[in-house]
Short mmCIF file of C-alpha atoms (C1' of nucleotides) in Angstrom, two decimals:
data_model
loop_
_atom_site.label_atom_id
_atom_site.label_comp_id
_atom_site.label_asym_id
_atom_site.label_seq_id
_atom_site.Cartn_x
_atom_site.Cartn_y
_atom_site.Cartn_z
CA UNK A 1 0.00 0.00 0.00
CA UNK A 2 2.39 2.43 -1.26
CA UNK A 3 1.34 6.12 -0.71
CA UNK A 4 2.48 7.72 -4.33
CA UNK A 5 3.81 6.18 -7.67
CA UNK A 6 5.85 3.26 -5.44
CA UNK A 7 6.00 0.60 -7.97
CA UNK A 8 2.43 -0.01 -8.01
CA UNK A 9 0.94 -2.05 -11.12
CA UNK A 10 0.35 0.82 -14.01
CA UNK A 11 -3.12 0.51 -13.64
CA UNK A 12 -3.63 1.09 -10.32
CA UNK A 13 -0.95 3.99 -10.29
CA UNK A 14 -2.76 5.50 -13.27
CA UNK A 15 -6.09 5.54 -10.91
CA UNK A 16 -4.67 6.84 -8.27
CA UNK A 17 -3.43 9.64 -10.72
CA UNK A 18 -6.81 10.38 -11.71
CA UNK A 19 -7.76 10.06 -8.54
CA UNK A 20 -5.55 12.93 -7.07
CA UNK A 21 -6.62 14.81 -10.75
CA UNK A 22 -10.39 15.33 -9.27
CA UNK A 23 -9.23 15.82 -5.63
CA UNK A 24 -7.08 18.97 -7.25
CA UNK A 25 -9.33 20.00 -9.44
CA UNK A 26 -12.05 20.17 -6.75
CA UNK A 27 -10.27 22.12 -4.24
CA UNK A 28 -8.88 24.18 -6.86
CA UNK A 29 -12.84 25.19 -8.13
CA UNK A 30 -13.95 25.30 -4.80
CA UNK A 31 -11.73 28.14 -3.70
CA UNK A 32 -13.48 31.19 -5.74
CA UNK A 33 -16.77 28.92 -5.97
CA UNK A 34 -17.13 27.06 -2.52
CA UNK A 35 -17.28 23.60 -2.53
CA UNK A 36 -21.03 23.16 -2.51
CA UNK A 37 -21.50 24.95 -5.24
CA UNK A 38 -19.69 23.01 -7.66
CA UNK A 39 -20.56 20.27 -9.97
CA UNK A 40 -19.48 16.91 -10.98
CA UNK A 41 -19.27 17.81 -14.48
CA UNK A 42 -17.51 20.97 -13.58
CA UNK A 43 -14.97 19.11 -11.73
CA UNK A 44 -14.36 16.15 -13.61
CA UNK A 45 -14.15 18.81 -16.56
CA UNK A 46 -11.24 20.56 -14.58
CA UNK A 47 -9.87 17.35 -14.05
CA UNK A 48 -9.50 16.40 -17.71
CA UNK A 49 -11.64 13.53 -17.26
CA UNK A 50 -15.22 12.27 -18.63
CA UNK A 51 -18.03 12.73 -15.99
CA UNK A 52 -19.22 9.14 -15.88
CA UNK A 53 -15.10 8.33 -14.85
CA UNK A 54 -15.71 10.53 -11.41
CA UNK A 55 -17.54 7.45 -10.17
CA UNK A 56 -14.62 4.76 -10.32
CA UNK A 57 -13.49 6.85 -8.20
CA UNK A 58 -15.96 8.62 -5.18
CA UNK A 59 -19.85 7.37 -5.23
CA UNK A 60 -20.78 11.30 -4.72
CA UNK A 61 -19.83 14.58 -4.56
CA UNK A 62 -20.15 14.35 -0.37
CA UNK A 63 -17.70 11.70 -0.31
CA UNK A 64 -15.29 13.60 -2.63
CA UNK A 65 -15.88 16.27 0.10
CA UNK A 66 -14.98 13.94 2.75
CA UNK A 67 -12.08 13.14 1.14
CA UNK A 68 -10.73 16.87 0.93
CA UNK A 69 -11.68 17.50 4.68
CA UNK A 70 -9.57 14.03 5.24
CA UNK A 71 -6.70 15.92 3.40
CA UNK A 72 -7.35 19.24 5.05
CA UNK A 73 -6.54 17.93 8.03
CA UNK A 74 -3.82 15.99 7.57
CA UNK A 75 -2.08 19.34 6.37
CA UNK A 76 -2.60 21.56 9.49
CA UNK A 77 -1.82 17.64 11.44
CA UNK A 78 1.55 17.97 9.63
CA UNK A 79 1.52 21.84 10.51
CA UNK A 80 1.26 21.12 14.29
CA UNK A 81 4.12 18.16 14.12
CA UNK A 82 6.41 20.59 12.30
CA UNK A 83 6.13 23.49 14.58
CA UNK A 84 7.01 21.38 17.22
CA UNK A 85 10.31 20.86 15.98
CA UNK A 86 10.88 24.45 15.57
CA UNK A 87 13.60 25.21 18.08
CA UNK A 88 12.45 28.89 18.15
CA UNK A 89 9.07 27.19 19.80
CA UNK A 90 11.90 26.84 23.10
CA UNK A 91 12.91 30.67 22.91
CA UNK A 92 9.02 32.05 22.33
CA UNK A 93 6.39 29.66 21.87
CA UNK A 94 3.94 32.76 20.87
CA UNK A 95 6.25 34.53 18.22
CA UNK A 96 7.10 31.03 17.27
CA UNK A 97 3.33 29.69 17.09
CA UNK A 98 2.18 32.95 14.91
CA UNK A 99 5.03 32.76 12.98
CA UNK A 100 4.11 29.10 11.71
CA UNK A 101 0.46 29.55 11.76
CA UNK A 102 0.51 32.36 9.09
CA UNK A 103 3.44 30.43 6.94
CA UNK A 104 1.53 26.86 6.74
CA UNK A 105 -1.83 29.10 5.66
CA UNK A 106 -0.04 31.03 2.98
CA UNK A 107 1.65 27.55 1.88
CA UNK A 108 -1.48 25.87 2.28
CA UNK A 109 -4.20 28.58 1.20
CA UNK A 110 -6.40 25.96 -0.47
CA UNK A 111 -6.61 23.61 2.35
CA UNK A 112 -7.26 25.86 5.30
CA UNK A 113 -9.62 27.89 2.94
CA UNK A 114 -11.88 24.86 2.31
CA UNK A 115 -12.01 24.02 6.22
CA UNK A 116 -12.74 27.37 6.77
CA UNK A 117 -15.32 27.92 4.08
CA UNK A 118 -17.11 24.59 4.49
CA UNK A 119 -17.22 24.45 7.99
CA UNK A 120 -19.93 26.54 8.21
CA UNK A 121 -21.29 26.55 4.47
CA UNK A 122 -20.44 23.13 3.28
CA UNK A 123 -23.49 20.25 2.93
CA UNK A 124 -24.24 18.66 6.25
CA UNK A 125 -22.63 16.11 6.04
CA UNK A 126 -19.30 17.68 4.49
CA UNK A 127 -19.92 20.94 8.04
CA UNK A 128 -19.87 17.59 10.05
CA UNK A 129 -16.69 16.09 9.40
CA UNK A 130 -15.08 19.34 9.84
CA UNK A 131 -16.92 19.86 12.88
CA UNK A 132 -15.78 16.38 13.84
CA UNK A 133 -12.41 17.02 13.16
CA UNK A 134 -11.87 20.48 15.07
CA UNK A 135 -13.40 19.00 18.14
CA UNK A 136 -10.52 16.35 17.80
CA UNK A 137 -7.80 19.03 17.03
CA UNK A 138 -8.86 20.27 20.12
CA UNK A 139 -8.23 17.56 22.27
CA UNK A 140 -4.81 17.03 20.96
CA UNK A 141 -3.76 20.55 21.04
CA UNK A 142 -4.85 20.52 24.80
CA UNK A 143 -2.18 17.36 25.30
CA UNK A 144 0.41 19.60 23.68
CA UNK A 145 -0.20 22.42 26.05
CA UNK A 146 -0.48 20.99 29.07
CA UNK A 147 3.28 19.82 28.45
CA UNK A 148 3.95 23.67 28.06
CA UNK A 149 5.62 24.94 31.35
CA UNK A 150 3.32 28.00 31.72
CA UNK A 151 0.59 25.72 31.75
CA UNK A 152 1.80 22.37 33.43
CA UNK A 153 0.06 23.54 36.60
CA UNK A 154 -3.72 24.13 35.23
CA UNK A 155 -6.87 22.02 35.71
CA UNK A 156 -7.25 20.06 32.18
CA UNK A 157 -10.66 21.42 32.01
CA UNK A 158 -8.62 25.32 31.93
CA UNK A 159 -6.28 23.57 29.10
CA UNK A 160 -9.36 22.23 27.24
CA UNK A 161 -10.55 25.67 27.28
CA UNK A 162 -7.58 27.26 26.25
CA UNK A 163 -7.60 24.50 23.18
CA UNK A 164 -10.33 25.80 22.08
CA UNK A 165 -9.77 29.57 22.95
CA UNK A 166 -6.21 28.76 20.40
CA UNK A 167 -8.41 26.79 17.78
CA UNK A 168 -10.94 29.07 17.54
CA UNK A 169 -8.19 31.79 17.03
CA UNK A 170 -6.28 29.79 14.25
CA UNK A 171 -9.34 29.52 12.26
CA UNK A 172 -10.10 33.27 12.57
CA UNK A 173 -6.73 34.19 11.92
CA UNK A 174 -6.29 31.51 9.13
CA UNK A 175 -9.41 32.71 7.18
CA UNK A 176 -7.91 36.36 7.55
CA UNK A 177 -4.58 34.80 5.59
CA UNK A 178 -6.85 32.69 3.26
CA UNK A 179 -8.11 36.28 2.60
CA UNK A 180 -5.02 38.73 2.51
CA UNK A 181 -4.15 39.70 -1.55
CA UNK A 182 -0.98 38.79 -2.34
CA UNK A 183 2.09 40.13 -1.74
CA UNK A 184 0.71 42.06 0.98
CA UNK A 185 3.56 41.97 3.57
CA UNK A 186 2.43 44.64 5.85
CA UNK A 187 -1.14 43.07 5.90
CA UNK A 188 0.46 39.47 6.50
CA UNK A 189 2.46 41.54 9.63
CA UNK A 190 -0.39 42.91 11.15
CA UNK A 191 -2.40 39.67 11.15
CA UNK A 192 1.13 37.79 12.76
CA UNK A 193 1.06 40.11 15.50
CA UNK A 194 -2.69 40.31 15.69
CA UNK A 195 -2.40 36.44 16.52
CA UNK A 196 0.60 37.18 18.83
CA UNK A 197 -1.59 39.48 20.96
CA UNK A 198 -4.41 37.46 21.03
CA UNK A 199 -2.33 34.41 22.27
CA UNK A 200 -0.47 36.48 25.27
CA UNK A 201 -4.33 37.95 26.31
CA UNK A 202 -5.21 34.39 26.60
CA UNK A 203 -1.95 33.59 28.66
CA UNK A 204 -2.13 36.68 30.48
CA UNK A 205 -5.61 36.44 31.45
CA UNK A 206 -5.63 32.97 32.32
CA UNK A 207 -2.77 32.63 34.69
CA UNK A 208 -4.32 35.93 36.25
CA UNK A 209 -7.21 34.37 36.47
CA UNK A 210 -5.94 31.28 38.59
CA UNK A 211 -4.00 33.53 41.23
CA UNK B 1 -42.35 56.34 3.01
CA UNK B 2 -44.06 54.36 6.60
CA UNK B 3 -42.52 51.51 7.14
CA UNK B 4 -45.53 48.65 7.16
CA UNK B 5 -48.47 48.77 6.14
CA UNK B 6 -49.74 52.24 7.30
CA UNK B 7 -51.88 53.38 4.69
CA UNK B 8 -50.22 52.90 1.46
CA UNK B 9 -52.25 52.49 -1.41
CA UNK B 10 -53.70 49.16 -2.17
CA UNK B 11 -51.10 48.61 -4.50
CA UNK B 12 -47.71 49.20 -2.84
CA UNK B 13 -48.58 47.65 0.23
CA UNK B 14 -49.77 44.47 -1.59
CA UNK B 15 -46.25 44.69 -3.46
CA UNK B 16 -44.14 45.35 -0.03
CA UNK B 17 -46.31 42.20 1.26
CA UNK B 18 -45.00 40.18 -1.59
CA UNK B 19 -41.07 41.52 -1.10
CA UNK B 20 -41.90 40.37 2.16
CA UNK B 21 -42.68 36.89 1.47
CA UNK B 22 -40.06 36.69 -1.26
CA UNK B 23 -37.42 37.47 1.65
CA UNK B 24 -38.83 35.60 4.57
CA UNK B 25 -38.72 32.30 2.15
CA UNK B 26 -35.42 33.09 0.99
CA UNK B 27 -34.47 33.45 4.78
CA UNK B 28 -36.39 29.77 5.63
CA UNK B 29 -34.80 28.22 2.94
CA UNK B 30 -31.09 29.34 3.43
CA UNK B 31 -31.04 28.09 7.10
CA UNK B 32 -30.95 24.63 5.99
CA UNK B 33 -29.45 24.79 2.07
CA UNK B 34 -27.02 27.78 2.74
CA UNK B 35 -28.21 31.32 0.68
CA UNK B 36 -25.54 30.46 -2.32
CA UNK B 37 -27.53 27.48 -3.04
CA UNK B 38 -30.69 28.72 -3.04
CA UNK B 39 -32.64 28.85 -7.02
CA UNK B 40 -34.82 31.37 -7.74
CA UNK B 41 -37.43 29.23 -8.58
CA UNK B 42 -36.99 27.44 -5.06
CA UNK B 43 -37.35 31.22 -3.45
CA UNK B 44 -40.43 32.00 -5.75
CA UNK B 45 -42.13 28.94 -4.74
CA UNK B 46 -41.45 28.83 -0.95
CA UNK B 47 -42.67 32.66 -1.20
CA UNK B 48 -46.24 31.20 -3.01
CA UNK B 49 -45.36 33.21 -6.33
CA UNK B 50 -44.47 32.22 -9.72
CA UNK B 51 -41.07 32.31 -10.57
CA UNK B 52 -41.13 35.55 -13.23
CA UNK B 53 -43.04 37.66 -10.20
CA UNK B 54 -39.30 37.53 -8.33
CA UNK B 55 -37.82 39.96 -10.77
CA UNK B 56 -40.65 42.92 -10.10
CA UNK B 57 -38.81 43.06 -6.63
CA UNK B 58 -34.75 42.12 -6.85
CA UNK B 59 -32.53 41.69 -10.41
CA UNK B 60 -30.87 39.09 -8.97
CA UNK B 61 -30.76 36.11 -6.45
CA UNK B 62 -27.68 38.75 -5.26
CA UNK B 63 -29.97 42.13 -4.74
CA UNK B 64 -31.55 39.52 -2.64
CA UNK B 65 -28.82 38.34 -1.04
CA UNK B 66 -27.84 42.16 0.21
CA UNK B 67 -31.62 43.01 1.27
CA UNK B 68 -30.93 40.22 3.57
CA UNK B 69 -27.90 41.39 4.67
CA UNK B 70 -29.08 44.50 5.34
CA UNK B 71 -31.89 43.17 7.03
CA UNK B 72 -29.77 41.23 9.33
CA UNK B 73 -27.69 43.64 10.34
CA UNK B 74 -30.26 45.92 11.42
CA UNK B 75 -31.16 43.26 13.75
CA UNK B 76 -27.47 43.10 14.87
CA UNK B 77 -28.10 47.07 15.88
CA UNK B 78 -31.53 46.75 17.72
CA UNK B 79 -29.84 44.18 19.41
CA UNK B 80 -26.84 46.16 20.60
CA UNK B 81 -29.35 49.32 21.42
CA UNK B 82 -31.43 47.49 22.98
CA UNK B 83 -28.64 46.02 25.13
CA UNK B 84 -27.34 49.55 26.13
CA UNK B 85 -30.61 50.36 27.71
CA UNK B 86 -30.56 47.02 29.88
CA UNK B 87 -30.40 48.52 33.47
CA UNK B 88 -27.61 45.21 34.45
CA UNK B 89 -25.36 46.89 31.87
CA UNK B 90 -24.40 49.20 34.67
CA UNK B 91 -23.91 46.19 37.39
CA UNK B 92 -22.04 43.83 35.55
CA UNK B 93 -21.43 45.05 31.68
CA UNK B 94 -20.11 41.65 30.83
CA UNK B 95 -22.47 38.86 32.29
CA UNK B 96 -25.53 41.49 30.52
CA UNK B 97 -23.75 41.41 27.54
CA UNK B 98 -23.48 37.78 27.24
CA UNK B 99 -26.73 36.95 28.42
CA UNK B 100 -28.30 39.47 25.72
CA UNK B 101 -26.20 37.75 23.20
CA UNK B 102 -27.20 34.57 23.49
CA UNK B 103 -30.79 35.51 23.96
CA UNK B 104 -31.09 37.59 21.09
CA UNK B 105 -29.60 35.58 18.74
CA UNK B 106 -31.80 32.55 20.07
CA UNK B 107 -34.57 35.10 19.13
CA UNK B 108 -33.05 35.57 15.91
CA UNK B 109 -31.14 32.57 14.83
CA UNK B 110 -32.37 32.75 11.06
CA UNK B 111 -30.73 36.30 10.50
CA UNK B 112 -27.59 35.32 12.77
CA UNK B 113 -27.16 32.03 10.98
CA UNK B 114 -27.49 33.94 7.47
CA UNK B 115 -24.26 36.27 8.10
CA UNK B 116 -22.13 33.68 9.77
CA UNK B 117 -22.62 31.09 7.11
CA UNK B 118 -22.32 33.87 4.07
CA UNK B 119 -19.42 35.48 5.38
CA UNK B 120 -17.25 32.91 4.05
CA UNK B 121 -19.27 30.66 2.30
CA UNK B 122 -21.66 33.45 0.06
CA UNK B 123 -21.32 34.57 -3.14
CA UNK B 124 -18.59 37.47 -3.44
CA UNK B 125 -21.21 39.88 -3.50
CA UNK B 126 -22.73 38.73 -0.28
CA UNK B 127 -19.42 38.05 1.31
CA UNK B 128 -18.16 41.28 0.69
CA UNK B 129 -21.17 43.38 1.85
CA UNK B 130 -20.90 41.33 5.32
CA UNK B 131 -17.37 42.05 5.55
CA UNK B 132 -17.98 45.53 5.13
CA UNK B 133 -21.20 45.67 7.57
CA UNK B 134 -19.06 43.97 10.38
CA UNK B 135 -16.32 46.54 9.91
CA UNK B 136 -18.34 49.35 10.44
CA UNK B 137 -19.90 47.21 13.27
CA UNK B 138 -16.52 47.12 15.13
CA UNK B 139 -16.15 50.87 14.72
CA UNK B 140 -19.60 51.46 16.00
CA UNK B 141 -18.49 49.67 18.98
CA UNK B 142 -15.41 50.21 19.63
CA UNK B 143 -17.10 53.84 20.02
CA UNK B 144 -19.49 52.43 22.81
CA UNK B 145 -16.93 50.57 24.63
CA UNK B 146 -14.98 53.89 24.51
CA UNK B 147 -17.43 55.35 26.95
CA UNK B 148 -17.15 52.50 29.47
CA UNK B 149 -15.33 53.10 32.87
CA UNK B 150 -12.74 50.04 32.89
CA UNK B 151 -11.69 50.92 29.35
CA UNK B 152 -11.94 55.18 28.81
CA UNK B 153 -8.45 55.50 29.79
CA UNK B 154 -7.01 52.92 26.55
CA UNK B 155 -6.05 54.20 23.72
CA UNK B 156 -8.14 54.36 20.75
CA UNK B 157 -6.00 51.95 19.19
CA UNK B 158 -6.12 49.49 21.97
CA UNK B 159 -10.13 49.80 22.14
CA UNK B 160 -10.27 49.50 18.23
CA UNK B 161 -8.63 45.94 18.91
CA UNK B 162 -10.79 45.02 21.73
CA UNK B 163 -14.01 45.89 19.77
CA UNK B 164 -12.70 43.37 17.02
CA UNK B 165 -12.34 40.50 19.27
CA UNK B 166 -14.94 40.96 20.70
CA UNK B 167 -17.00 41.09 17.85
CA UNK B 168 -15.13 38.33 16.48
CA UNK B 169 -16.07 36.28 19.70
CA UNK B 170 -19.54 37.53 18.99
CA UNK B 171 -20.02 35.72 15.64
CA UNK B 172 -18.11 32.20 16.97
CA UNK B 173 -20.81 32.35 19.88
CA UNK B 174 -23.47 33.24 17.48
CA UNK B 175 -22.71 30.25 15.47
CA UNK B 176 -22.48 28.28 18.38
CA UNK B 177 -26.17 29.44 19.20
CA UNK B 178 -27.19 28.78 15.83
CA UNK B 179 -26.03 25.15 15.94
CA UNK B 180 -27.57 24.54 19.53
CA UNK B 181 -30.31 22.15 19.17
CA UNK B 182 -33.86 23.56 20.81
CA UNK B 183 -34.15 22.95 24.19
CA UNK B 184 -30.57 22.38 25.47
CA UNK B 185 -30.25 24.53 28.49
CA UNK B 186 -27.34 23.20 29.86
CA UNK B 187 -25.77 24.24 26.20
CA UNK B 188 -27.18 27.24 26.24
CA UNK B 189 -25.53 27.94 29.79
CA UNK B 190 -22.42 26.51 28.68
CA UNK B 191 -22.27 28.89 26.12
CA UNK B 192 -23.01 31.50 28.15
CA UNK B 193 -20.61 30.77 30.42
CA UNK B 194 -17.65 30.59 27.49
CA UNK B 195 -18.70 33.62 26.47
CA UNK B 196 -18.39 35.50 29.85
CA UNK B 197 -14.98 33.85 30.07
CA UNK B 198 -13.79 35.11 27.13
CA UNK B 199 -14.98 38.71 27.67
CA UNK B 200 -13.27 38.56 31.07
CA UNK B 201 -10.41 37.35 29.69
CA UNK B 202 -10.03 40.11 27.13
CA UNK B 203 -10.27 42.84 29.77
CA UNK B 204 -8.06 41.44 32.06
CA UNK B 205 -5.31 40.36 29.29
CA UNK B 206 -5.60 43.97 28.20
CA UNK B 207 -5.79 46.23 31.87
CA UNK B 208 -2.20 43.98 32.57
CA UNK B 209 -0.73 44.35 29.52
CA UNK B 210 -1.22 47.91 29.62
CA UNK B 211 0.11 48.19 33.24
"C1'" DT C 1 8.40 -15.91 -24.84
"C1'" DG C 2 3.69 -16.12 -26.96
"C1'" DT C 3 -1.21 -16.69 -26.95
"C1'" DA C 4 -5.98 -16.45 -25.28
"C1'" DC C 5 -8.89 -14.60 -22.03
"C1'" DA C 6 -10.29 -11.46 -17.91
"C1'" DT C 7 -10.30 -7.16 -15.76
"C1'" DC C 8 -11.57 -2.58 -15.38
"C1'" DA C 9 -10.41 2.78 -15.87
"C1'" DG C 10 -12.13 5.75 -18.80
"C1'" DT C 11 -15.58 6.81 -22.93
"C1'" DG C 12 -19.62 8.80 -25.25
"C1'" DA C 13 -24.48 8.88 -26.14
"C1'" DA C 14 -28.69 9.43 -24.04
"C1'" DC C 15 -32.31 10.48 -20.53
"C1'" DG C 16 -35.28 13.46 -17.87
"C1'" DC C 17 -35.08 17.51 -14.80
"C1'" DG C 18 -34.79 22.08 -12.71
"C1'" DC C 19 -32.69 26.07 -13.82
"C1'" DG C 20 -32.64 31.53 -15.22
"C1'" DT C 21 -34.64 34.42 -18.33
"C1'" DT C 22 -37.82 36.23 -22.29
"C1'" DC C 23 -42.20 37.47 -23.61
"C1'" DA C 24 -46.91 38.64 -24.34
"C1'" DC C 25 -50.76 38.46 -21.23
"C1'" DT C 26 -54.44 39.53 -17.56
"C1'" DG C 27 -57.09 41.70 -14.46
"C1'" DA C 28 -57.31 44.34 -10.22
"C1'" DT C 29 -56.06 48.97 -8.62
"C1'" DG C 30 -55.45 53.85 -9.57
"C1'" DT C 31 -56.46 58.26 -12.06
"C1'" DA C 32 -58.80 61.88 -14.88
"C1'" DC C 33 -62.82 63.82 -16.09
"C1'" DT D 1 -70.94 59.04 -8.30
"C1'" DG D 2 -69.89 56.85 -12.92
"C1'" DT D 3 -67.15 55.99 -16.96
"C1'" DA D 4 -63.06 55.39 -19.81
"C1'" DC D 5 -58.38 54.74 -19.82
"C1'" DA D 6 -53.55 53.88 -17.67
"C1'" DT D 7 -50.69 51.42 -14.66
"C1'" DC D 8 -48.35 47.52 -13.22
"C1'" DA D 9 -47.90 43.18 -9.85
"C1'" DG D 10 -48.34 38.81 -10.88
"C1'" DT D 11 -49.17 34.93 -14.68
"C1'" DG D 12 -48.04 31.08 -17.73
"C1'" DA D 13 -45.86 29.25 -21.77
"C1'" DA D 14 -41.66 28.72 -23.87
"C1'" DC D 15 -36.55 28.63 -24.66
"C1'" DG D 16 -31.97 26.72 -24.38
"C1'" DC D 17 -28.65 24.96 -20.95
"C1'" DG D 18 -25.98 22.35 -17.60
"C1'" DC D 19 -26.95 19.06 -14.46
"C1'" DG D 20 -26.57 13.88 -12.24
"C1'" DT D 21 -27.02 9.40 -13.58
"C1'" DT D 22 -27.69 5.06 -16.71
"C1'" DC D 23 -25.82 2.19 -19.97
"C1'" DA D 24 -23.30 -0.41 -23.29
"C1'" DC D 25 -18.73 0.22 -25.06
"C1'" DT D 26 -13.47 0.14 -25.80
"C1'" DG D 27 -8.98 -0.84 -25.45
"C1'" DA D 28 -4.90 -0.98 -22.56
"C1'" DT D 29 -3.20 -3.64 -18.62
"C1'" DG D 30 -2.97 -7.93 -16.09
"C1'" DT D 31 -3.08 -13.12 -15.63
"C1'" DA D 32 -2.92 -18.14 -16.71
"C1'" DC D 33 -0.98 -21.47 -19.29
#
DNA sequence: TGTACATCAGTGAACGCGCGTTCACTGATGTAC
DNA sequence: TGTACATCAGTGAACGCGCGTTCACTGATGTAC
């Protein structure tokens, strides 16, 4: 069960091909459409492949979009694991943390941008998932905090909420990125240090709040 | 010009009656399909007209779309004036203000739901006229919270920052509300309760870090 | 290695359907005298 | 008040179009011998 291209029979390799063709195509539409709004035909058309071949491949459009929140989330998932190998996460875990966050969404525009557009506009099913999903991010970001020295000594219902408090955040801040026009550096700066302030006010006000 | 009803000719107020219905339906229908994928003909025939009546009111499915943002976010004011006249504004500002959030948007869940959902997930149209609305929103407010004793000493900066998270807070409880099945108190409270939390938080992360 | 058959990813025609928009219309309401 | 005409909100038929889905198909890839 190679992941991509390993010396996989050229039949199955080709599928998978196609496969990844729609999954493109689709979140490329869906970024200046919205996912719901598109249409088979418009994205097997994108994907330079016949309509009738979408369905070797996902039964429906929902499970295509269950696919891409599958994706999604493995990208901000990989965003997480590489931050924490950031050494500058030792020196300033804030800086660090805002500095990441708005890199991986400008690397990653299309995959943040469908999370963030379907989450609350997507079909049920697709708003779900997502919904799904966050609640686990939250859960797992709350075991990576509570490792955090500032925080070691908090009640894990206080580290739940700051999860959330942080999630919540990212997904503002990440539509804001999703958002920014290109080449915008002084926008991108503001919205960095936007996210720094709102992560020290959380800080602040918690440990304040404890005392 | 009155407003309903008051003694327009037959005509007119049979025609404001139908630009009525056209937007309540369109209102309905977008709670559970999402506005952007709304037909016209779905709008006409929720609103009990035929389909070529829709264009002696709105051009578009998108003239639509902004009456009902407007519409919304004059709800969004009545709510906040109505809020500044609540007597417990002047015991505790914060638990008043998140008890008249939650309530009003319980009250008005189909307007609410409409600009959190098409604020990222509308048409461009739609999406930008929402942006724009909530902008002046956190102007309008940062101007009230001016005024308020804990917070008349900040700069105008500072309270231009606050008003933004808070309004951003705002929408991510309004969704929450929205979500909320009927009859979930203990939600409700919960909710409530996150809400407080977060305002408290804000104020607190903000008097220290200005100290 | 070569042959005969099986598999199956992608094709292309066809279908019925709801869509947005046009157009000429109808008949109740409004206006002028 | 009564009549003759104007206005115009809502009607209903018609159009061409893109849609999702079905079906029988093709031809390259895979397998057995």
């Amino acid at each position: 069960m190679g992941t991509s291209g390993d010396s996989l029979p050229a039949r199955q390799a080709q599928k998978e091909r196609t496969r990844e063709a729609i999954l493109a195509a689709a979140l490329e539409l869906s970024q200046s459409q919205g996912f719901a709004q598109l249409s088979l035909r418009q994205v097997a058309r994108q994907a330079g492949v016949v309509p009738t071949a979408f369905y070797r491949h996902f039964e429906s459009m929902d499970e295509l979009g269950l696919a891409l929140v599958e994706q999604s989330f493995l990208t901000l998932r990989r965003m997480i694991r590489d931050a924490q190998r950031d050494p500058n996460v030792f020196v300033n875990i804030i800086d660090a943390a805002a500095e990441v966050l708005v890199e991986a969404v400008k690397q990653n525009k299309a995959h943040f941008g469908f999370v963030s557009r379907e989450r609350v506009g997507g079909s049920p099913v697709v708003r779900q998932a997502i919904r799904h999903e966050l609640d686990l991010f939250v859960s797992e970001l709350a075991v990576v905090l509570a490792r955090l020295p500032n925080i070691e000594t908090w009640s894990s219902d206080d580290v739940q909420m700051v999860s959330r408090l942080f999630v919540r955040n990212m997904v503002s801040n990440a539509e804001e990125v999703v958002e920014m026009p290109d080449g915008r550096a002084d926008l991108e700066e503001r919205i960095k240090e936007g996210a720094r302030r709102q992560m020290r006010l959380i800080v602040l006000g918690f440990e304040r709040w404890e005392s």
